[in-house]
PDB file of C-alpha atoms in Angstrom:
ATOM      1  CA  LEU W   1     -20.153 -13.325 -10.942  1.00  0.00           C
ATOM      2  CA  ILE W   2     -21.745  -9.769 -10.118  1.00  0.00           C
ATOM      3  CA  ARG W   3     -20.832 -10.726  -6.664  1.00  0.00           C
ATOM      4  CA  PHE W   4     -17.513 -10.903  -7.300  1.00  0.00           C
ATOM      5  CA  VAL W   5     -16.433  -8.251 -10.027  1.00  0.00           C
ATOM      6  CA  LEU W   6     -18.941  -5.017  -8.192  1.00  0.00           C
ATOM      7  CA  PRO W   7     -16.466  -5.075  -5.201  1.00  0.00           C
ATOM      8  CA  THR W   8     -13.333  -5.600  -7.337  1.00  0.00           C
ATOM      9  CA  MET W   9     -14.423  -2.596  -9.874  1.00  0.00           C
ATOM     10  CA  ALA W  10     -15.455  -0.563  -6.810  1.00  0.00           C
ATOM     11  CA  MET W  11     -12.197  -1.099  -5.116  1.00  0.00           C
ATOM     12  CA  SER W  12     -10.188   0.469  -8.307  1.00  0.00           C
ATOM     13  CA  LEU W  13     -12.717   3.464  -8.472  1.00  0.00           C
ATOM     14  CA  PHE W  14     -12.264   4.190  -4.778  1.00  0.00           C
ATOM     15  CA  MET W  15      -8.561   3.730  -5.102  1.00  0.00           C
ATOM     16  CA  ALA W  16      -8.331   6.148  -7.882  1.00  0.00           C
ATOM     17  CA  LEU W  17     -10.427   8.666  -6.466  1.00  0.00           C
ATOM     18  CA  PHE W  18      -8.551   8.582  -2.834  1.00  0.00           C
ATOM     19  CA  LYS W  19      -5.049   8.917  -4.376  1.00  0.00           C
ATOM     20  CA  SER W  20      -6.566  12.046  -6.495  1.00  0.00           C
ATOM     21  CA  VAL W  21      -7.791  13.614  -3.655  1.00  0.00           C
ATOM     22  CA  ASP W  22      -4.250  12.699  -1.735  1.00  0.00           C
ATOM     23  CA  ASP W  23      -2.024  14.204  -4.151  1.00  0.00           C
ATOM     24  CA  GLY W  24      -4.300  15.954  -5.919  1.00  0.00           C
ATOM     25  CA  LEU W  25      -5.805  18.251  -3.537  1.00  0.00           C
ATOM     26  CA  PHE W  26      -3.511  18.249  -0.542  1.00  0.00           C
ATOM     27  CA  VAL W  27       0.042  17.624  -1.915  1.00  0.00           C
ATOM     28  CA  SER W  28      -0.380  20.140  -4.216  1.00  0.00           C
ATOM     29  CA  GLN W  29      -2.578  23.004  -2.116  1.00  0.00           C
ATOM     30  CA  PHE W  30      -0.963  22.509   1.204  1.00  0.00           C
ATOM     31  CA  VAL W  31       2.651  21.298   0.399  1.00  0.00           C
ATOM     32  CA  GLY W  32       3.240  23.193  -3.200  1.00  0.00           C
ATOM     33  CA  LYS W  33       4.665  22.114  -6.387  1.00  0.00           C
ATOM     34  CA  ASP W  34       8.055  21.351  -4.887  1.00  0.00           C
ATOM     35  CA  GLY W  35       6.139  18.781  -2.445  1.00  0.00           C
ATOM     36  CA  LEU W  36       4.069  17.335  -5.632  1.00  0.00           C
ATOM     37  CA  SER W  37       7.297  17.113  -7.694  1.00  0.00           C
ATOM     38  CA  ALA W  38       9.129  15.172  -4.839  1.00  0.00           C
ATOM     39  CA  VAL W  39       5.920  12.351  -4.462  1.00  0.00           C
ATOM     40  CA  ASN W  40       5.445  12.192  -8.442  1.00  0.00           C
ATOM     41  CA  ILE W  41       9.735  11.575  -8.716  1.00  0.00           C
ATOM     42  CA  ALA W  42       9.483   8.978  -6.389  1.00  0.00           C
ATOM     43  CA  PHE W  43       6.678   7.248  -7.514  1.00  0.00           C
ATOM     44  CA  PRO W  44       8.100   4.672  -9.471  1.00  0.00           C
ATOM     45  CA  ILE W  45       9.656   3.158  -6.349  1.00  0.00           C
ATOM     46  CA  ILE W  46       5.759   2.567  -5.131  1.00  0.00           C
ATOM     47  CA  MET W  47       5.136   1.043  -7.929  1.00  0.00           C
ATOM     48  CA  GLY W  48       7.799  -1.355  -7.336  1.00  0.00           C
ATOM     49  CA  THR W  49       6.721  -2.252  -4.301  1.00  0.00           C
ATOM     50  CA  TRP W  50       3.394  -2.677  -5.500  1.00  0.00           C
ATOM     51  CA  GLY W  51       4.969  -4.596  -8.254  1.00  0.00           C
ATOM     52  CA  ILE W  52       5.743  -7.002  -5.688  1.00  0.00           C
ATOM     53  CA  ALA W  53       2.801  -7.235  -3.972  1.00  0.00           C
ATOM     54  CA  ILE W  54       0.905  -8.256  -6.926  1.00  0.00           C
ATOM     55  CA  MET W  55       3.344 -10.773  -8.132  1.00  0.00           C
ATOM     56  CA  PHE W  56       2.747 -12.591  -5.096  1.00  0.00           C
ATOM     57  CA  ALA W  57      -0.888 -11.840  -4.230  1.00  0.00           C
ATOM     58  CA  THR W  58      -1.794 -12.929  -7.799  1.00  0.00           C
ATOM     59  CA  GLY W  59       0.104 -16.110  -7.634  1.00  0.00           C
ATOM     60  CA  GLY W  60      -0.531 -17.075  -4.368  1.00  0.00           C
ATOM     61  CA  SER W  61      -4.295 -16.998  -4.703  1.00  0.00           C
ATOM     62  CA  ALA W  62      -4.297 -18.623  -7.491  1.00  0.00           C
ATOM     63  CA  ILE W  63      -2.574 -21.957  -5.897  1.00  0.00           C
ATOM     64  CA  ALA W  64      -4.545 -21.024  -2.776  1.00  0.00           C
ATOM     65  CA  GLY W  65      -7.822 -20.825  -4.996  1.00  0.00           C
ATOM     66  CA  LYS W  66      -6.990 -24.238  -6.587  1.00  0.00           C
ATOM     67  CA  LYS W  67      -6.301 -25.847  -3.148  1.00  0.00           C
ATOM     68  CA  ILE W  68      -9.899 -24.988  -1.683  1.00  0.00           C
ATOM     69  CA  GLY W  69     -11.503 -25.861  -5.121  1.00  0.00           C
ATOM     70  CA  GLU W  70      -9.491 -29.698  -4.322  1.00  0.00           C
ATOM     71  CA  GLY W  71     -11.168 -29.655  -0.738  1.00  0.00           C
ATOM     72  CA  LYS W  72      -7.962 -28.921   0.870  1.00  0.00           C
ATOM     73  CA  PRO W  73      -8.581 -25.695   3.494  1.00  0.00           C
ATOM     74  CA  GLU W  74      -6.020 -26.157   5.689  1.00  0.00           C
ATOM     75  CA  GLU W  75      -3.292 -26.410   2.569  1.00  0.00           C
ATOM     76  CA  ALA W  76      -4.386 -23.246   1.191  1.00  0.00           C
ATOM     77  CA  ARG W  77      -4.135 -21.557   4.400  1.00  0.00           C
ATOM     78  CA  ARG W  78      -0.566 -22.902   4.996  1.00  0.00           C
ATOM     79  CA  ASP W  79       0.232 -21.312   1.145  1.00  0.00           C
ATOM     80  CA  PHE W  80      -1.565 -18.139   2.368  1.00  0.00           C
ATOM     81  CA  THR W  81       0.671 -17.980   5.147  1.00  0.00           C
ATOM     82  CA  SER W  82       3.612 -18.849   3.377  1.00  0.00           C
ATOM     83  CA  VAL W  83       3.045 -16.026   1.022  1.00  0.00           C
ATOM     84  CA  CYS W  84       2.564 -13.476   3.816  1.00  0.00           C
ATOM     85  CA  ILE W  85       5.746 -14.225   5.507  1.00  0.00           C
ATOM     86  CA  ILE W  86       8.082 -14.793   2.147  1.00  0.00           C
ATOM     87  CA  ALA W  87       7.034 -11.517   0.727  1.00  0.00           C
ATOM     88  CA  ALA W  88       7.373  -9.628   3.715  1.00  0.00           C
ATOM     89  CA  ILE W  89      10.888 -10.600   3.789  1.00  0.00           C
ATOM     90  CA  VAL W  90      11.616 -10.160   0.379  1.00  0.00           C
ATOM     91  CA  ALA W  91      10.117  -6.471   0.875  1.00  0.00           C
ATOM     92  CA  ALA W  92      12.718  -6.001   4.450  1.00  0.00           C
ATOM     93  CA  ILE W  93      15.459  -7.318   1.639  1.00  0.00           C
ATOM     94  CA  VAL W  94      14.502  -5.239  -1.047  1.00  0.00           C
ATOM     95  CA  ALA W  95      13.970  -1.883   1.135  1.00  0.00           C
ATOM     96  CA  LEU W  96      17.516  -2.104   2.775  1.00  0.00           C
ATOM     97  CA  PRO W  97      19.238  -0.966  -0.104  1.00  0.00           C
ATOM     98  CA  CYS W  98      16.771   1.348  -1.626  1.00  0.00           C
ATOM     99  CA  VAL W  99      17.069   3.150   2.069  1.00  0.00           C
ATOM    100  CA  ILE W 100      20.856   3.069   2.192  1.00  0.00           C
ATOM    101  CA  PHE W 101      21.072   4.430  -1.506  1.00  0.00           C
ATOM    102  CA  MET W 102      18.215   6.810  -1.398  1.00  0.00           C
ATOM    103  CA  GLU W 103      19.851   9.822  -2.536  1.00  0.00           C
ATOM    104  CA  PRO W 104      21.573   8.267  -5.362  1.00  0.00           C
ATOM    105  CA  ILE W 105      18.544   6.598  -6.312  1.00  0.00           C
ATOM    106  CA  MET W 106      16.228   9.903  -6.295  1.00  0.00           C
ATOM    107  CA  ARG W 107      19.088  11.837  -8.501  1.00  0.00           C
ATOM    108  CA  LEU W 108      18.696   9.019 -11.021  1.00  0.00           C
ATOM    109  CA  LEU W 109      14.862   9.188 -10.907  1.00  0.00           C
ATOM    110  CA  GLY W 110      15.475  13.152 -12.018  1.00  0.00           C
ATOM    111  CA  ALA W 111      15.513  14.903  -8.584  1.00  0.00           C
ATOM    112  CA  ASP W 112      17.787  17.736  -7.781  1.00  0.00           C
ATOM    113  CA  ASP W 113      19.118  19.505  -4.908  1.00  0.00           C
ATOM    114  CA  SER W 114      16.168  22.254  -4.605  1.00  0.00           C
ATOM    115  CA  ILE W 115      13.906  18.824  -3.987  1.00  0.00           C
ATOM    116  CA  MET W 116      16.522  16.396  -2.425  1.00  0.00           C
ATOM    117  CA  SER W 117      15.472  16.607   0.632  1.00  0.00           C
ATOM    118  CA  TYR W 118      11.573  15.891   0.184  1.00  0.00           C
ATOM    119  CA  CYS W 119      12.390  13.022  -2.118  1.00  0.00           C
ATOM    120  CA  VAL W 120      14.381  11.505   0.337  1.00  0.00           C
ATOM    121  CA  VAL W 121      12.335  12.002   3.473  1.00  0.00           C
ATOM    122  CA  TYR W 122       9.673  10.408   1.449  1.00  0.00           C
ATOM    123  CA  GLY W 123      11.056   7.456  -0.219  1.00  0.00           C
ATOM    124  CA  ASN W 124      12.771   6.545   3.478  1.00  0.00           C
ATOM    125  CA  LEU W 125       9.541   6.592   5.258  1.00  0.00           C
ATOM    126  CA  LEU W 126       7.734   4.379   2.436  1.00  0.00           C
ATOM    127  CA  ILE W 127      10.338   2.018   1.881  1.00  0.00           C
ATOM    128  CA  GLY W 128      10.819   1.615   5.445  1.00  0.00           C
ATOM    129  CA  THR W 129       7.422   0.759   5.756  1.00  0.00           C
ATOM    130  CA  MET W 130       7.366  -1.398   2.500  1.00  0.00           C
ATOM    131  CA  PRO W 131       6.377  -4.877   4.281  1.00  0.00           C
ATOM    132  CA  PHE W 132       3.250  -3.145   5.076  1.00  0.00           C
ATOM    133  CA  SER W 133       2.518  -1.841   1.873  1.00  0.00           C
ATOM    134  CA  VAL W 134       3.178  -4.908   0.394  1.00  0.00           C
ATOM    135  CA  LEU W 135       0.943  -7.213   2.434  1.00  0.00           C
ATOM    136  CA  SER W 136      -1.972  -4.609   2.456  1.00  0.00           C
ATOM    137  CA  PRO W 137      -2.780  -5.538  -1.338  1.00  0.00           C
ATOM    138  CA  ILE W 138      -2.085  -9.311  -0.772  1.00  0.00           C
ATOM    139  CA  PHE W 139      -4.585  -9.623   1.774  1.00  0.00           C
ATOM    140  CA  GLU W 140      -6.971  -7.730  -0.647  1.00  0.00           C
ATOM    141  CA  PHE W 141      -6.344  -9.990  -3.226  1.00  0.00           C
ATOM    142  CA  PHE W 142      -7.024 -13.237  -0.808  1.00  0.00           C
ATOM    143  CA  TYR W 143     -10.354 -12.297   0.560  1.00  0.00           C
ATOM    144  CA  VAL W 144     -12.010 -12.904  -3.150  1.00  0.00           C
ATOM    145  CA  THR W 145     -10.234 -16.250  -2.873  1.00  0.00           C
ATOM    146  CA  SER W 146     -11.437 -16.959   0.898  1.00  0.00           C
ATOM    147  CA  GLY W 147     -14.881 -15.968  -0.861  1.00  0.00           C
ATOM    148  CA  ALA W 148     -14.913 -12.514   0.838  1.00  0.00           C
ATOM    149  CA  PRO W 149     -14.784 -10.327  -1.949  1.00  0.00           C
ATOM    150  CA  LYS W 150     -16.765  -7.327   0.156  1.00  0.00           C
ATOM    151  CA  MET W 151     -13.861  -7.277   2.437  1.00  0.00           C
ATOM    152  CA  GLY W 152     -11.759  -5.680  -0.182  1.00  0.00           C
ATOM    153  CA  LEU W 153     -13.679  -3.069  -0.578  1.00  0.00           C
ATOM    154  CA  VAL W 154     -14.016  -2.456   2.476  1.00  0.00           C
ATOM    155  CA  SER W 155     -10.140  -2.508   3.316  1.00  0.00           C
ATOM    156  CA  THR W 156      -9.684  -0.152   0.148  1.00  0.00           C
ATOM    157  CA  VAL W 157     -12.339   2.431   1.695  1.00  0.00           C
ATOM    158  CA  LEU W 158     -10.625   1.757   5.087  1.00  0.00           C
ATOM    159  CA  ARG W 159      -7.308   2.723   3.446  1.00  0.00           C
ATOM    160  CA  GLY W 160      -8.739   6.031   1.773  1.00  0.00           C
ATOM    161  CA  ALA W 161     -10.352   7.395   4.469  1.00  0.00           C
ATOM    162  CA  VAL W 162      -7.119   6.729   7.050  1.00  0.00           C
ATOM    163  CA  ASN W 163      -5.131   8.643   4.244  1.00  0.00           C
ATOM    164  CA  ILE W 164      -6.973  11.091   3.827  1.00  0.00           C
ATOM    165  CA  PHE W 165      -7.891  11.885   7.444  1.00  0.00           C
ATOM    166  CA  LEU W 166      -4.281  12.078   8.459  1.00  0.00           C
ATOM    167  CA  ASP W 167      -3.254  13.890   5.325  1.00  0.00           C
ATOM    168  CA  TRP W 168      -5.713  16.539   6.692  1.00  0.00           C
ATOM    169  CA  LEU W 169      -4.158  15.924  10.183  1.00  0.00           C
ATOM    170  CA  PHE W 170      -0.441  15.919   9.394  1.00  0.00           C
ATOM    171  CA  ILE W 171      -0.408  18.445   6.530  1.00  0.00           C
ATOM    172  CA  VAL W 172      -3.199  20.859   7.003  1.00  0.00           C
ATOM    173  CA  VAL W 173      -2.824  21.162  10.883  1.00  0.00           C
ATOM    174  CA  LEU W 174       0.443  20.078  11.521  1.00  0.00           C
ATOM    175  CA  LYS W 175       2.480  21.082   8.538  1.00  0.00           C
ATOM    176  CA  PHE W 176       4.691  18.131   8.223  1.00  0.00           C
ATOM    177  CA  GLU W 177       4.338  19.035   4.716  1.00  0.00           C
ATOM    178  CA  VAL W 178       6.063  15.554   2.321  1.00  0.00           C
ATOM    179  CA  MET W 179       6.446  13.354   5.804  1.00  0.00           C
ATOM    180  CA  GLY W 180       2.664  13.647   6.336  1.00  0.00           C
ATOM    181  CA  VAL W 181       2.207  12.845   3.511  1.00  0.00           C
ATOM    182  CA  ALA W 182       4.398   9.613   4.043  1.00  0.00           C
ATOM    183  CA  LEU W 183       3.282   9.062   7.218  1.00  0.00           C
ATOM    184  CA  ALA W 184      -0.696   9.399   6.101  1.00  0.00           C
ATOM    185  CA  THR W 185      -0.137   6.447   3.783  1.00  0.00           C
ATOM    186  CA  ALA W 186       2.138   4.459   5.703  1.00  0.00           C
ATOM    187  CA  ALA W 187      -0.603   4.378   8.149  1.00  0.00           C
ATOM    188  CA  GLY W 188      -3.503   3.462   5.663  1.00  0.00           C
ATOM    189  CA  ASP W 189      -1.570   0.231   4.625  1.00  0.00           C
ATOM    190  CA  LEU W 190      -0.883  -0.527   8.561  1.00  0.00           C
ATOM    191  CA  ALA W 191      -4.748  -0.181   9.109  1.00  0.00           C
ATOM    192  CA  THR W 192      -5.785  -2.251   6.089  1.00  0.00           C
ATOM    193  CA  CYS W 193      -2.800  -4.971   7.326  1.00  0.00           C
ATOM    194  CA  LEU W 194      -4.214  -4.962  10.887  1.00  0.00           C
ATOM    195  CA  LEU W 195      -7.856  -5.666   9.356  1.00  0.00           C
ATOM    196  CA  GLY W 196      -6.573  -8.290   7.351  1.00  0.00           C
ATOM    197  CA  PHE W 197      -4.635  -9.810  10.536  1.00  0.00           C
ATOM    198  CA  ALA W 198      -8.230  -9.525  12.229  1.00  0.00           C
ATOM    199  CA  PHE W 199      -9.773 -11.192   9.775  1.00  0.00           C
ATOM    200  CA  TYR W 200      -7.670 -14.393   8.815  1.00  0.00           C
ATOM    201  CA  CYS W 201      -6.825 -14.958  12.328  1.00  0.00           C
ATOM    202  CA  ASN W 202     -10.852 -15.759  12.517  1.00  0.00           C
ATOM    203  CA  LYS W 203     -10.911 -17.690   9.317  1.00  0.00           C
TER     204      LYS W 203
END
């Protein structure tokens, strides 16, 4: 139990730490209050993405875990593949109207003309890469189900390290402002997806 619980607890700790550095340091210090306001206004959309991911991850991992316990690993693998494909399709379907109506959505969430450009750029980039941001936590949930809880911790640290490094590169060095924040976040999700693909293809 400890072998499974401790990596999960560490994952939550690192996620909170990386998010604090991402928003609290880079955005507030190097983009400014308008950039930080835009990120916070767009945050409910990002949480909606996580909601979709967790919905598929918890349900899918429970089903796969049951099949593993019954001695049916091939069925568990098929269930995992189905969950990933369906989640990516649902993410793409949800992302399309969000991208089309991004400005009205941001205005509904409280954005005004002074920060609307920031909100639209940030929202479009993250929603446009929504399939990656949905698959990333699904992979991390299934690491525990597949008996490799430490991989979830490795994935979380990888995402945070990539995110922080690219925040520094895109925001501080290249001056991409809010676009840099979104690109760094998307790159972190992509890195964890590539790690997941490499891990599960060899299972």
